[in-house]
Coordinates of C-alpha atoms in Angstrom, one line a residue:
Chain A
M1 CA 21.2 36.2 11.9
L2 CA 23.6 36.0 8.9
Q3 CA 23.4 39.2 6.8
P4 CA 23.9 39.0 3.0
Q5 CA 27.3 40.4 1.9
G6 CA 27.3 42.4 -1.3
E7 CA 24.7 43.4 -4.0
A8 CA 23.9 39.8 -5.3
A9 CA 23.5 38.2 -2.0
Q10 CA 21.2 41.0 -0.8
Y11 CA 19.2 40.8 -4.0
F12 CA 18.7 37.1 -3.8
R13 CA 17.8 37.5 -0.1
Q14 CA 15.0 40.0 -0.8
L15 CA 13.9 37.6 -3.7
Q16 CA 13.6 34.8 -1.2
H17 CA 11.3 37.1 0.9
D18 CA 9.1 38.3 -2.3
I19 CA 8.7 34.7 -3.5
C20 CA 7.7 33.3 -0.1
A21 CA 5.1 36.1 0.4
A22 CA 3.6 35.4 -2.9
L23 CA 3.3 31.7 -2.3
E24 CA 1.8 32.1 1.0
E25 CA -0.8 34.5 -0.4
L26 CA -1.5 31.7 -3.0
D27 CA -1.7 28.8 -0.4
Q28 CA -3.8 30.8 1.9
T29 CA -3.4 28.4 5.0
G30 CA 0.5 27.3 4.8
K31 CA 3.1 29.4 6.4
F32 CA 6.8 29.4 5.8
I33 CA 9.1 28.5 8.8
E34 CA 12.4 30.4 9.0
D35 CA 15.4 28.2 9.6
P36 CA 18.6 30.3 9.9
W37 CA 22.0 28.1 9.7
T38 CA 25.6 28.6 9.8
R39 CA 28.2 26.6 7.7
D40 CA 31.4 25.3 9.6
G41 CA 33.7 26.3 6.7
G42 CA 32.2 29.9 6.3
G43 CA 28.9 31.6 5.8
G44 CA 25.4 30.1 6.1
G45 CA 21.8 30.6 5.0
M46 CA 18.2 31.0 5.6
T47 CA 16.0 27.9 4.9
R48 CA 12.3 28.5 4.5
V49 CA 9.8 25.6 4.4
L50 CA 6.2 25.4 4.2
S51 CA 4.6 21.9 4.8
G52 CA 1.2 20.7 4.7
G53 CA -0.4 23.8 3.1
N54 CA -3.8 24.0 1.1
V55 CA -1.9 24.1 -2.2
F56 CA 1.8 23.1 -1.2
E57 CA 2.4 19.8 0.2
K58 CA 6.0 20.8 0.6
A59 CA 7.5 24.0 -0.6
G60 CA 11.2 24.9 0.2
V61 CA 13.0 28.2 -0.6
N62 CA 16.6 28.3 0.5
W63 CA 18.8 31.3 0.4
S64 CA 22.6 31.0 1.1
Q65 CA 25.8 32.6 1.0
V66 CA 28.9 30.5 1.5
M67 CA 32.5 30.9 1.2
G68 CA 35.8 29.1 2.2
T69 CA 38.2 26.9 0.5
L70 CA 37.2 24.0 -1.9
D71 CA 38.9 20.7 -1.9
K72 CA 41.6 20.6 -4.8
S73 CA 39.8 18.1 -7.3
F74 CA 36.6 20.0 -7.1
A75 CA 38.4 23.3 -7.5
A76 CA 40.2 22.1 -10.5
F77 CA 36.9 21.4 -12.1
L78 CA 35.6 25.1 -11.9
P79 CA 36.8 28.3 -13.7
G80 CA 39.0 30.7 -11.8
M81 CA 42.2 30.3 -9.9
G82 CA 43.0 28.9 -6.5
Q83 CA 40.6 27.1 -4.2
Q84 CA 38.7 30.0 -2.4
F85 CA 35.2 30.6 -3.5
M86 CA 32.0 32.3 -2.5
A87 CA 28.6 31.3 -3.7
T88 CA 25.2 32.9 -3.1
G89 CA 21.8 32.3 -4.4
I90 CA 18.3 30.9 -3.8
S91 CA 17.1 27.4 -4.6
L92 CA 13.5 26.4 -4.5
V93 CA 11.3 23.3 -5.4
L94 CA 7.6 23.5 -4.8
H95 CA 5.7 20.2 -4.4
P96 CA 1.9 20.8 -4.8
K97 CA -0.6 18.5 -3.3
N98 CA -2.9 18.3 -6.3
P99 CA -1.7 16.2 -9.2
H100 CA -2.8 18.7 -11.6
V101 CA -0.6 21.4 -10.5
P102 CA 3.0 20.8 -11.6
T103 CA 6.2 20.6 -9.5
V104 CA 8.5 23.5 -10.1
H105 CA 12.2 24.2 -9.4
A106 CA 14.1 27.3 -9.8
N107 CA 17.6 28.4 -8.9
F108 CA 19.4 31.6 -9.2
R109 CA 23.0 32.0 -8.0
K110 CA 26.4 33.9 -8.3
V111 CA 29.8 32.1 -7.9
E112 CA 33.0 33.9 -7.3
K113 CA 36.3 31.9 -7.4
G114 CA 39.6 33.5 -7.6
D115 CA 39.8 35.9 -10.5
A116 CA 36.4 34.6 -12.0
Q117 CA 32.9 35.2 -11.2
W118 CA 29.7 34.0 -12.9
F119 CA 26.0 33.5 -12.8
G120 CA 24.0 30.4 -13.2
G121 CA 20.6 28.9 -12.6
G122 CA 17.2 28.5 -14.1
A123 CA 13.9 27.3 -13.8
D124 CA 12.2 24.1 -15.2
L125 CA 8.5 22.6 -14.7
T126 CA 7.6 18.9 -13.9
P127 CA 3.8 18.4 -14.4
Y128 CA 2.2 15.1 -13.6
Y129 CA -0.8 15.8 -16.0
P130 CA 0.7 18.1 -18.3
D131 CA -1.5 20.5 -20.3
I132 CA -0.1 21.9 -23.6
E133 CA -1.3 25.4 -22.9
D134 CA 0.2 25.7 -19.4
V135 CA 3.5 24.2 -20.8
R136 CA 3.6 27.0 -23.5
H137 CA 2.7 29.6 -21.1
F138 CA 5.7 28.7 -18.8
H139 CA 8.0 28.6 -21.8
R140 CA 6.5 31.9 -23.5
V141 CA 7.1 33.8 -20.2
L142 CA 10.7 32.6 -19.9
Q143 CA 11.2 33.3 -23.5
S144 CA 10.0 36.8 -23.2
A145 CA 12.4 37.5 -20.4
C146 CA 15.3 35.8 -22.3
N147 CA 14.4 37.9 -25.5
R148 CA 14.8 41.1 -23.7
H149 CA 18.4 40.5 -23.3
H150 CA 19.5 38.5 -26.3
P151 CA 17.6 37.1 -29.1
K152 CA 19.4 33.4 -29.0
W153 CA 19.5 32.9 -25.1
Y154 CA 16.0 31.4 -24.9
S155 CA 16.9 28.7 -27.4
T156 CA 20.3 28.0 -26.1
F157 CA 19.1 28.0 -22.6
K158 CA 16.1 25.8 -23.3
Q159 CA 18.3 23.1 -24.9
W160 CA 20.6 23.3 -22.0
C161 CA 17.8 22.6 -19.8
D162 CA 16.7 19.7 -21.8
D163 CA 20.2 18.3 -21.8
Y164 CA 20.6 19.0 -18.0
F165 CA 17.3 17.6 -16.4
Y166 CA 17.7 14.3 -18.4
L167 CA 17.6 10.7 -16.7
P168 CA 19.7 8.5 -18.8
H169 CA 18.7 5.4 -17.2
R170 CA 15.0 6.1 -17.8
H171 CA 15.5 7.8 -21.3
E172 CA 13.3 10.6 -20.0
T173 CA 13.5 14.4 -19.3
R174 CA 12.6 15.3 -15.7
G175 CA 9.7 17.3 -16.8
V176 CA 9.0 19.7 -19.7
G177 CA 12.0 21.8 -19.3
G178 CA 12.4 25.5 -19.1
I179 CA 15.8 27.3 -19.0
F180 CA 19.1 26.4 -17.6
Y181 CA 22.4 28.6 -17.9
D182 CA 25.6 28.8 -16.2
Y183 CA 28.9 30.5 -16.3
L184 CA 27.1 33.6 -17.6
G185 CA 29.4 36.8 -17.1
I186 CA 32.8 35.2 -17.5
A187 CA 35.1 35.3 -20.6
A188 CA 35.2 32.1 -22.6
D189 CA 38.9 31.6 -22.0
Q190 CA 38.2 31.5 -18.5
L191 CA 36.3 28.2 -18.7
S192 CA 38.7 25.4 -18.0
G193 CA 38.8 22.1 -19.9
P194 CA 36.7 19.9 -17.5
T195 CA 34.0 22.7 -17.1
K196 CA 34.0 23.2 -20.8
D197 CA 33.4 19.5 -21.6
H198 CA 30.4 19.4 -19.3
S199 CA 28.9 22.5 -20.5
P200 CA 28.6 22.6 -24.5
H201 CA 26.1 25.2 -24.2
A202 CA 28.3 27.9 -22.5
L203 CA 28.2 31.1 -24.4
T204 CA 31.3 31.8 -26.1
E205 CA 30.8 35.6 -26.2
A206 CA 32.0 37.8 -23.2
V207 CA 29.1 39.0 -21.2
A208 CA 29.6 41.9 -18.8
E209 CA 28.9 41.2 -15.0
T210 CA 26.2 44.0 -14.8
T211 CA 24.5 42.6 -18.1
A212 CA 24.6 39.1 -16.7
F213 CA 23.1 40.4 -13.3
G214 CA 20.4 42.3 -15.2
F215 CA 19.4 39.2 -16.9
V216 CA 19.4 37.1 -13.6
K217 CA 17.1 39.9 -11.9
D218 CA 14.7 40.0 -15.1
I219 CA 14.5 36.0 -15.2
S220 CA 14.1 35.7 -11.5
Q221 CA 11.4 38.2 -11.5
A222 CA 9.7 36.3 -14.3
F223 CA 9.5 33.0 -12.6
L224 CA 6.4 33.8 -10.6
D225 CA 4.7 35.2 -13.7
A226 CA 5.7 31.7 -15.4
Y227 CA 4.5 29.5 -12.5
I228 CA 1.6 31.2 -10.5
P229 CA -1.1 31.3 -13.1
I230 CA -0.7 27.7 -13.9
V231 CA -1.4 26.9 -10.0
T232 CA -4.3 29.3 -10.1
K233 CA -5.8 27.6 -12.9
R234 CA -5.4 24.0 -11.7
M235 CA -5.3 24.1 -8.0
S236 CA -9.0 23.6 -7.5
E237 CA -9.5 20.7 -10.1
P238 CA -10.7 17.6 -8.6
Y239 CA -8.4 14.4 -8.4
S240 CA -8.8 10.6 -7.9
D241 CA -6.9 8.3 -5.7
S242 CA -5.2 6.9 -8.8
Q243 CA -4.1 10.1 -10.1
R244 CA -2.7 10.9 -6.6
Q245 CA -0.7 7.5 -6.7
F246 CA 0.5 8.4 -10.3
Q247 CA 1.8 11.8 -8.8
L248 CA 3.6 9.7 -6.1
W249 CA 5.2 7.3 -8.5
R250 CA 6.3 10.3 -11.0
R251 CA 7.9 11.9 -7.8
G252 CA 10.2 8.9 -7.8
R253 CA 11.7 10.0 -10.9
Y254 CA 12.4 13.5 -9.1
V255 CA 14.2 11.7 -6.3
E256 CA 16.3 9.8 -8.8
F257 CA 17.3 12.8 -10.8
N258 CA 18.2 14.8 -7.7
L259 CA 20.2 12.1 -6.0
L260 CA 22.0 10.5 -8.9
Y261 CA 22.7 13.5 -11.3
D262 CA 21.9 16.9 -9.7
R263 CA 25.0 19.1 -9.7
G264 CA 23.5 21.5 -7.0
T265 CA 23.1 18.5 -4.6
Q266 CA 26.6 17.3 -5.5
F267 CA 28.1 20.7 -5.0
G268 CA 26.3 21.1 -1.7
L269 CA 27.3 17.8 -0.2
R270 CA 30.9 18.2 -1.6
T271 CA 31.1 21.7 -0.1
N272 CA 30.1 20.3 3.5
G273 CA 26.8 21.9 2.9
R274 CA 23.7 21.7 5.2
T275 CA 22.1 18.3 4.4
E276 CA 18.5 19.3 5.3
S277 CA 18.6 22.4 3.1
I278 CA 20.2 20.4 0.0
L279 CA 17.8 17.6 0.4
M280 CA 14.6 19.8 1.1
S281 CA 14.0 19.5 -2.6
L282 CA 12.9 15.8 -2.1
P283 CA 9.3 15.2 -2.3
P284 CA 7.0 14.7 0.8
L285 CA 5.7 11.2 -0.1
V286 CA 7.0 9.0 -3.1
R287 CA 6.3 5.5 -4.3
W288 CA 8.4 2.9 -6.3
D289 CA 6.6 0.3 -8.1
Y290 CA 8.4 -2.4 -9.8
N291 CA 8.4 -2.0 -13.5
Y292 CA 5.1 0.1 -13.7
H293 CA 4.3 1.4 -17.1
P294 CA 0.8 3.4 -17.7
E295 CA -1.7 1.5 -19.9
P296 CA -1.7 2.7 -23.6
N297 CA -4.3 5.4 -24.4
T298 CA -4.7 6.6 -20.9
A299 CA -3.9 10.2 -19.4
E300 CA -0.8 8.6 -17.7
A301 CA 0.5 7.3 -20.9
A302 CA -0.1 10.8 -22.8
A303 CA 1.8 12.5 -19.9
M304 CA 4.8 10.2 -20.3
A305 CA 5.0 11.4 -24.0
Y306 CA 5.9 14.7 -22.7
L307 CA 9.2 13.7 -21.1
K308 CA 11.3 14.1 -24.2
P309 CA 12.7 17.5 -25.7
H310 CA 10.0 19.4 -27.7
D311 CA 10.0 22.8 -29.4
W312 CA 7.0 24.1 -27.3
L313 CA 6.8 27.3 -29.0
G314 CA 8.1 26.2 -32.4
G315 CA 6.1 26.2 -35.8
Q316 CA 4.9 22.8 -35.7
S317 CA 2.6 23.1 -32.7
P318 CA 1.4 20.0 -31.0
E319 CA -2.1 19.8 -30.4
R320 CA -3.8 20.5 -26.8
G321 CA -3.1 17.6 -24.5
D322 CA -0.9 15.7 -27.1
P323 CA 2.8 16.8 -27.5
Chain B
M1 CA 14.9 -18.2 -21.1
L2 CA 18.5 -17.4 -20.2
Q3 CA 20.5 -20.5 -18.9
P4 CA 23.2 -20.0 -16.1
Q5 CA 26.6 -20.7 -17.4
G6 CA 29.2 -22.2 -15.0
E7 CA 29.1 -23.3 -11.6
A8 CA 28.8 -20.2 -9.7
A9 CA 26.0 -19.0 -12.0
Q10 CA 24.1 -22.2 -11.5
Y11 CA 24.6 -22.1 -7.7
F12 CA 23.2 -18.4 -7.5
R13 CA 20.1 -19.2 -9.8
Q14 CA 19.2 -22.3 -7.5
L15 CA 19.7 -19.9 -4.4
Q16 CA 17.4 -17.5 -5.9
H17 CA 14.8 -20.2 -6.2
D18 CA 15.3 -21.5 -2.7
I19 CA 15.2 -18.0 -1.0
C20 CA 12.0 -17.0 -2.9
A21 CA 10.4 -20.3 -1.9
A22 CA 11.0 -19.9 1.7
L23 CA 10.0 -16.2 1.6
E24 CA 6.7 -17.3 0.0
E25 CA 6.1 -19.8 2.6
L26 CA 6.7 -17.2 5.3
D27 CA 4.5 -14.5 3.6
Q28 CA 1.6 -16.9 3.0
T29 CA -0.2 -14.7 0.6
G30 CA 2.4 -13.1 -1.7
K31 CA 3.9 -14.7 -4.8
F32 CA 6.9 -13.8 -6.7
I33 CA 6.5 -12.9 -10.3
E34 CA 9.3 -13.9 -12.7
D35 CA 10.6 -11.4 -15.1
P36 CA 13.3 -12.6 -17.4
W37 CA 15.3 -10.1 -19.4
T38 CA 18.3 -10.0 -21.7
R39 CA 21.1 -7.3 -21.6
D40 CA 22.1 -5.6 -24.9
G41 CA 25.7 -5.9 -24.3
G42 CA 25.6 -9.6 -23.3
G43 CA 23.8 -11.9 -20.8
G44 CA 20.6 -11.0 -18.6
G45 CA 18.8 -12.3 -15.9
M46 CA 15.8 -13.1 -13.8
T47 CA 14.1 -10.6 -11.7
R48 CA 11.6 -11.9 -9.2
V49 CA 9.2 -9.5 -7.1
L50 CA 6.7 -9.9 -4.5
S51 CA 4.4 -7.0 -4.1
G52 CA 1.7 -6.3 -1.5
G53 CA 2.2 -9.6 0.4
N54 CA 1.0 -10.2 4.0
V55 CA 4.6 -9.7 5.4
F56 CA 6.3 -7.9 2.5
E57 CA 5.4 -5.0 1.2
K58 CA 7.9 -5.4 -1.6
A59 CA 10.5 -8.0 -2.0
G60 CA 12.9 -8.1 -4.9
V61 CA 15.3 -11.0 -5.6
N62 CA 17.4 -10.5 -8.7
W63 CA 19.6 -13.2 -10.5
S64 CA 21.9 -12.2 -13.1
Q65 CA 24.8 -13.3 -15.4
V66 CA 26.2 -10.4 -17.5
M67 CA 29.1 -10.1 -19.6
G68 CA 30.7 -8.2 -22.3
T69 CA 33.0 -5.1 -22.5
L70 CA 33.5 -2.3 -19.6
D71 CA 34.1 1.2 -20.7
K72 CA 37.9 1.9 -20.2
S73 CA 37.8 4.3 -17.2
F74 CA 35.6 1.8 -15.4
A75 CA 37.7 -1.1 -16.4
A76 CA 40.7 0.5 -15.0
F77 CA 39.2 0.7 -11.6
L78 CA 38.8 -3.0 -11.4
P79 CA 41.5 -5.8 -10.8
G80 CA 42.3 -7.9 -13.9
M81 CA 43.5 -7.0 -17.5
G82 CA 41.6 -5.8 -20.4
Q83 CA 38.0 -4.7 -20.5
Q84 CA 36.2 -8.1 -20.8
F85 CA 34.2 -9.0 -17.7
M86 CA 31.4 -11.6 -16.7
A87 CA 29.4 -11.1 -13.4
T88 CA 27.1 -13.3 -12.0
G89 CA 25.1 -13.5 -8.7
I90 CA 21.9 -12.6 -6.8
S91 CA 20.9 -9.4 -5.1
L92 CA 18.0 -8.8 -2.8
V93 CA 16.2 -6.3 -0.7
L94 CA 13.1 -7.2 1.5
H95 CA 10.9 -4.3 2.8
P96 CA 8.4 -5.7 5.2
K97 CA 5.1 -3.9 5.9
N98 CA 5.4 -4.0 9.6
P99 CA 7.7 -1.4 11.1
H100 CA 8.8 -3.8 13.7
V101 CA 10.3 -6.3 11.0
P102 CA 13.7 -5.0 9.7
T103 CA 14.4 -4.6 6.1
V104 CA 17.3 -6.6 5.0
H105 CA 19.8 -6.6 2.1
A106 CA 22.0 -9.4 0.5
N107 CA 24.1 -9.9 -2.4
F108 CA 26.4 -12.8 -3.4
R109 CA 28.2 -12.5 -6.5
K110 CA 31.2 -13.7 -8.6
V111 CA 33.1 -11.5 -11.0
E112 CA 35.7 -12.4 -13.9
K113 CA 37.9 -9.7 -15.6
G114 CA 40.7 -10.8 -17.7
D115 CA 43.2 -13.0 -15.5
A116 CA 41.3 -12.3 -12.3
Q117 CA 38.2 -13.7 -10.7
W118 CA 36.7 -12.9 -7.3
F119 CA 33.7 -13.1 -5.2
G120 CA 31.9 -10.4 -3.3
G121 CA 28.8 -9.6 -1.3
G122 CA 27.4 -9.7 2.1
A123 CA 24.2 -9.2 4.2
D124 CA 23.0 -6.4 6.3
L125 CA 20.0 -5.5 8.5
T126 CA 18.1 -2.3 8.6
P127 CA 15.6 -2.4 11.5
Y128 CA 13.1 0.6 12.1
Y129 CA 12.5 -0.3 15.9
P130 CA 15.7 -2.4 16.6
D131 CA 15.7 -4.9 19.3
I132 CA 19.2 -5.9 20.7
E133 CA 18.5 -9.6 20.8
D134 CA 17.5 -9.5 17.1
V135 CA 20.5 -7.5 16.1
R136 CA 22.8 -9.9 18.0
H137 CA 21.0 -13.1 16.6
F138 CA 21.5 -11.7 13.0
H139 CA 25.4 -11.1 13.6
R140 CA 25.8 -14.3 15.6
V141 CA 24.7 -16.5 12.7
L142 CA 26.9 -14.5 10.3
Q143 CA 29.8 -14.9 12.8
S144 CA 29.3 -18.5 13.1
A145 CA 29.4 -19.1 9.3
C146 CA 32.5 -16.9 9.0
N147 CA 34.1 -18.8 11.9
R148 CA 33.8 -22.0 10.1
H149 CA 36.3 -20.7 7.4
H150 CA 38.7 -18.2 9.2
P151 CA 38.8 -16.8 12.7
K152 CA 39.4 -13.2 11.6
W153 CA 36.9 -12.9 8.8
Y154 CA 33.8 -11.9 10.8
S155 CA 35.6 -9.1 12.6
T156 CA 37.1 -7.9 9.2
F157 CA 33.9 -8.1 7.1
K158 CA 31.7 -6.7 9.8
Q159 CA 34.0 -3.7 10.0
W160 CA 34.0 -3.4 6.2
C161 CA 30.0 -3.5 6.5
D162 CA 30.1 -0.6 9.0
D163 CA 32.4 1.5 6.9
Y164 CA 30.6 0.7 3.5
F165 CA 27.1 1.3 4.6
Y166 CA 27.6 4.7 6.0
L167 CA 25.9 8.0 4.9
P168 CA 28.4 10.6 5.5
H169 CA 25.8 13.4 4.9
R170 CA 23.7 12.0 7.8
H171 CA 26.7 10.9 10.0
E172 CA 24.8 7.6 10.2
T173 CA 25.3 3.9 9.3
R174 CA 22.3 2.6 7.0
G175 CA 21.4 0.1 9.7
V176 CA 22.9 -2.3 12.2
G177 CA 25.4 -3.9 9.6
G178 CA 26.2 -7.4 9.2
I179 CA 29.1 -8.4 6.8
F180 CA 30.6 -7.1 3.5
Y181 CA 33.5 -8.5 1.5
D182 CA 34.9 -8.1 -1.9
Y183 CA 37.9 -9.2 -3.9
L184 CA 37.7 -12.7 -2.1
G185 CA 39.7 -15.2 -4.1
I186 CA 42.2 -13.1 -5.9
A187 CA 45.9 -12.6 -5.0
A188 CA 46.8 -9.2 -3.3
D189 CA 49.1 -8.4 -6.1
Q190 CA 46.2 -8.2 -8.5
L191 CA 44.5 -5.6 -6.6
S192 CA 45.2 -2.5 -8.6
G193 CA 45.8 1.0 -7.0
P194 CA 42.3 2.5 -7.2
T195 CA 40.6 -0.7 -6.0
K196 CA 43.1 -1.1 -3.1
D197 CA 42.6 2.5 -2.2
H198 CA 38.7 2.0 -1.9
S199 CA 39.1 -1.4 -0.2
P200 CA 41.2 -1.0 3.0
H201 CA 39.7 -4.2 4.4
A202 CA 40.6 -6.4 1.4
L203 CA 42.3 -9.5 2.7
T204 CA 46.2 -9.5 2.0
E205 CA 46.6 -13.2 2.1
A206 CA 45.7 -15.4 -1.1
V207 CA 42.5 -17.2 -0.8
A208 CA 41.9 -20.1 -3.3
E209 CA 38.9 -19.9 -5.6
T210 CA 37.3 -23.1 -4.1
T211 CA 37.9 -21.8 -0.6
A212 CA 36.3 -18.5 -1.5
F213 CA 33.3 -20.2 -3.4
G214 CA 32.9 -22.6 -0.3
F215 CA 32.8 -19.5 2.0
V216 CA 30.1 -17.9 -0.4
K217 CA 27.9 -21.1 -0.3
D218 CA 28.1 -21.2 3.6
I219 CA 27.3 -17.6 4.1
S220 CA 24.5 -17.5 1.5
Q221 CA 22.9 -20.5 3.2
A222 CA 23.1 -18.9 6.6
F223 CA 21.4 -15.7 5.5
L224 CA 17.9 -17.2 5.8
D225 CA 18.8 -18.5 9.3
A226 CA 19.9 -15.1 10.2
Y227 CA 16.8 -13.2 9.0
I228 CA 13.8 -15.4 9.0
P229 CA 13.5 -15.9 12.9
I230 CA 13.5 -12.2 13.3
V231 CA 10.6 -11.9 10.8
T232 CA 8.8 -14.7 12.6
K233 CA 9.2 -13.2 16.0
R234 CA 8.0 -9.6 15.0
M235 CA 5.8 -9.9 12.1
S236 CA 2.4 -10.1 14.1
E237 CA 3.3 -7.3 16.4
P238 CA 0.7 -4.5 16.3
Y239 CA 1.8 -1.2 15.2
S240 CA 0.4 2.5 15.1
D241 CA 0.0 5.0 12.2
S242 CA 2.9 7.1 13.9
Q243 CA 5.2 3.8 13.8
R244 CA 4.3 3.4 10.2
Q245 CA 5.1 7.1 9.3
F246 CA 8.5 6.7 11.2
Q247 CA 9.2 3.6 9.0
L248 CA 8.5 5.6 5.9
W249 CA 10.7 8.5 7.0
R250 CA 13.5 5.9 7.8
R251 CA 13.2 4.3 4.4
G252 CA 14.3 7.8 2.9
R253 CA 17.7 7.0 4.2
Y254 CA 17.6 3.8 2.4
V255 CA 16.9 5.7 -0.8
E256 CA 19.7 8.3 -0.1
F257 CA 22.3 5.5 0.2
N258 CA 21.2 3.5 -2.7
L259 CA 21.1 6.4 -5.0
L260 CA 24.1 8.5 -3.7
Y261 CA 26.6 5.8 -2.7
D262 CA 25.8 2.2 -3.3
R263 CA 28.4 0.7 -5.6
G264 CA 26.1 -1.9 -7.2
T265 CA 23.8 0.8 -8.3
Q266 CA 26.8 2.6 -9.7
F267 CA 28.0 -0.7 -11.3
G268 CA 24.6 -1.5 -12.8
L269 CA 23.9 1.8 -14.2
R270 CA 27.5 2.2 -15.7
T271 CA 27.3 -1.3 -17.3
N272 CA 24.1 -0.4 -19.0
G273 CA 22.2 -2.7 -16.7
R274 CA 18.5 -3.1 -16.5
T275 CA 17.1 0.0 -14.6
E276 CA 14.0 -1.7 -13.2
S277 CA 16.2 -4.5 -11.7
I278 CA 18.7 -2.4 -10.2
L279 CA 16.3 0.2 -8.6
M280 CA 13.9 -2.7 -7.4
S281 CA 15.7 -2.2 -4.0
L282 CA 13.9 1.2 -3.6
P283 CA 11.2 1.0 -1.0
P284 CA 7.5 0.9 -2.0
L285 CA 6.6 4.0 -0.2
V286 CA 8.7 6.6 1.4
R287 CA 8.4 10.1 2.9
W288 CA 10.8 13.1 3.4
D289 CA 10.1 15.6 6.2
Y290 CA 12.2 18.6 6.4
N291 CA 14.6 18.6 9.2
Y292 CA 12.7 15.8 11.4
H293 CA 14.4 14.6 14.4
P294 CA 12.7 12.3 16.9
E295 CA 11.6 13.6 20.1
P296 CA 14.2 12.7 23.0
N297 CA 13.3 9.7 25.4
T298 CA 11.1 8.0 22.7
A299 CA 11.4 4.7 20.8
E300 CA 12.3 6.5 17.7
A301 CA 15.2 8.4 19.3
A302 CA 16.4 4.9 20.8
A303 CA 16.3 3.7 17.2
M304 CA 18.5 6.5 16.0
A305 CA 21.2 5.5 18.5
Y306 CA 21.6 2.0 16.8
L307 CA 22.9 3.9 13.6
K308 CA 26.7 3.9 14.4
P309 CA 29.3 0.9 14.6
H310 CA 28.7 -1.1 17.6
D311 CA 30.5 -4.3 18.7
W312 CA 27.2 -6.1 19.0
L313 CA 29.0 -9.4 20.1
G314 CA 31.7 -7.9 22.1
G315 CA 32.5 -8.1 25.8
Q316 CA 30.8 -4.9 26.7
S317 CA 27.2 -6.0 25.8
P318 CA 24.8 -3.3 25.6
E319 CA 21.4 -3.5 27.6
R320 CA 18.4 -4.9 25.8
G321 CA 16.9 -2.1 23.7
D322 CA 19.7 0.4 24.3
P323 CA 23.0 0.2 22.3

């Protein structure tokens, strides 16, 4: 079995273990299978998937450490010299069965290329029937973790998340956001033109590698505190078949985002990654209905109103259930 | 309601009517709704969708005529001078309920840009449980229509189809192919560098506009002859729940192709097209299972063997049921 090389890879491997253990405890019946794999160009990973559980219909938590040579056009897009790279991290998407429990995504990674190294990642929540208190809880936990490192990081990374998880063809955010950051821990002058163009929120001040890694550890530990209380609170709520169908329809947007826009998917497919590990993020069951729109004044219409950037923790607080 | 402008647009509008009428007759219970729309940048279309029919779970047949100004980087990719364009045509995807009936896609279009005009399109079949005689019938009808115009067009356009409807991350074709052609009716010296690079099969000889249009009319009339006999033959075959689940899983590949690679989807989204009409091609219900592979020596494993280029009408004929 592939052994993690270096402190970051080891940390992420242990994080995968801890998160899977916590999710199994929560689910009670589901167990994560372990699927180790190697990559032709160098490195490999460990994909862990729980299917058909009590709480989770499909939960995927992937750890990987890959290295090798990027193709030239892609290498030019990233900071650092040359085409050699190493990337390690975990990526997870949890699809619950009950439509009252939100789907969640998180990703924590470190990339090295030539003379540059940086951290990227984040966590974001996609509820089907959003509850304003749940959304605030999720953001509040992430905000606290950010505030322990820098007073401005939450607002910067929250906005980055809103901008990134956006479906222009739907004029909708993917969910209610969270935080997203990238190029953390490299000097601003190492950001090349094309990368900078796509990363208007990248920090302009230098952040030491140890500071960046400390932040990533803190945020990744906060992730379960942000998500699990929401699951615990909602997982036993009864739901109807029409609520289930609404969930399947909303999952279609998740698929659209991941295949049309997601940079992790693009990166994975372009670096000859393992297809099943990249696409394990796709929901287990999905529906597309032509030109469906929820009826006005329904819980479904209210849910759609959450799909734009909101200042969830700001002074002008939305009412419960109504953003 | 938007009226078609010009002979090609009128032809395609009538074609939509004829195809929908034939499909309604076949389905017996399902009816196509009519959804007219206009496009902000210019033009519009008529989307017709049949949902929850006896034969078709979801059938979408879209006619459109759009015009306006392309953004500069996209315009540079297409033949013809300037950024002004007009595109008209129909596009259809039919998703049957019964897994023994193949999904089919067809598209017939004319594009004008600056001093250049050309036809593009094709038809391709995606069976779930393929039958070799059905596959041959589909190809034979298209071959006959091609042969009435040029002895080499079927083999050229068949190979173009195999190359185009290919999922590199799966090492699979989308289905059993058919024909695909583009830039038909423009002079070879009007094909710009980037277009040429992406179209290695584009004809090098000049084809008059009337010849090209005559071919498109012939192929588009042949489409129903290629597809409907297969539906009639298979639509009453009984199927099990596990066959249904295999169909839902195979539909996932259709989604992956359409969102990751399809040029029509890219063109539509990049020209500010109508999202619901572009994405009406997505199947009604889809599943993704982590790392699923059919058991050896099953009908499902046999079906997967069809997903590579085959010379269906060639001398070395495959046996029935085994490509």
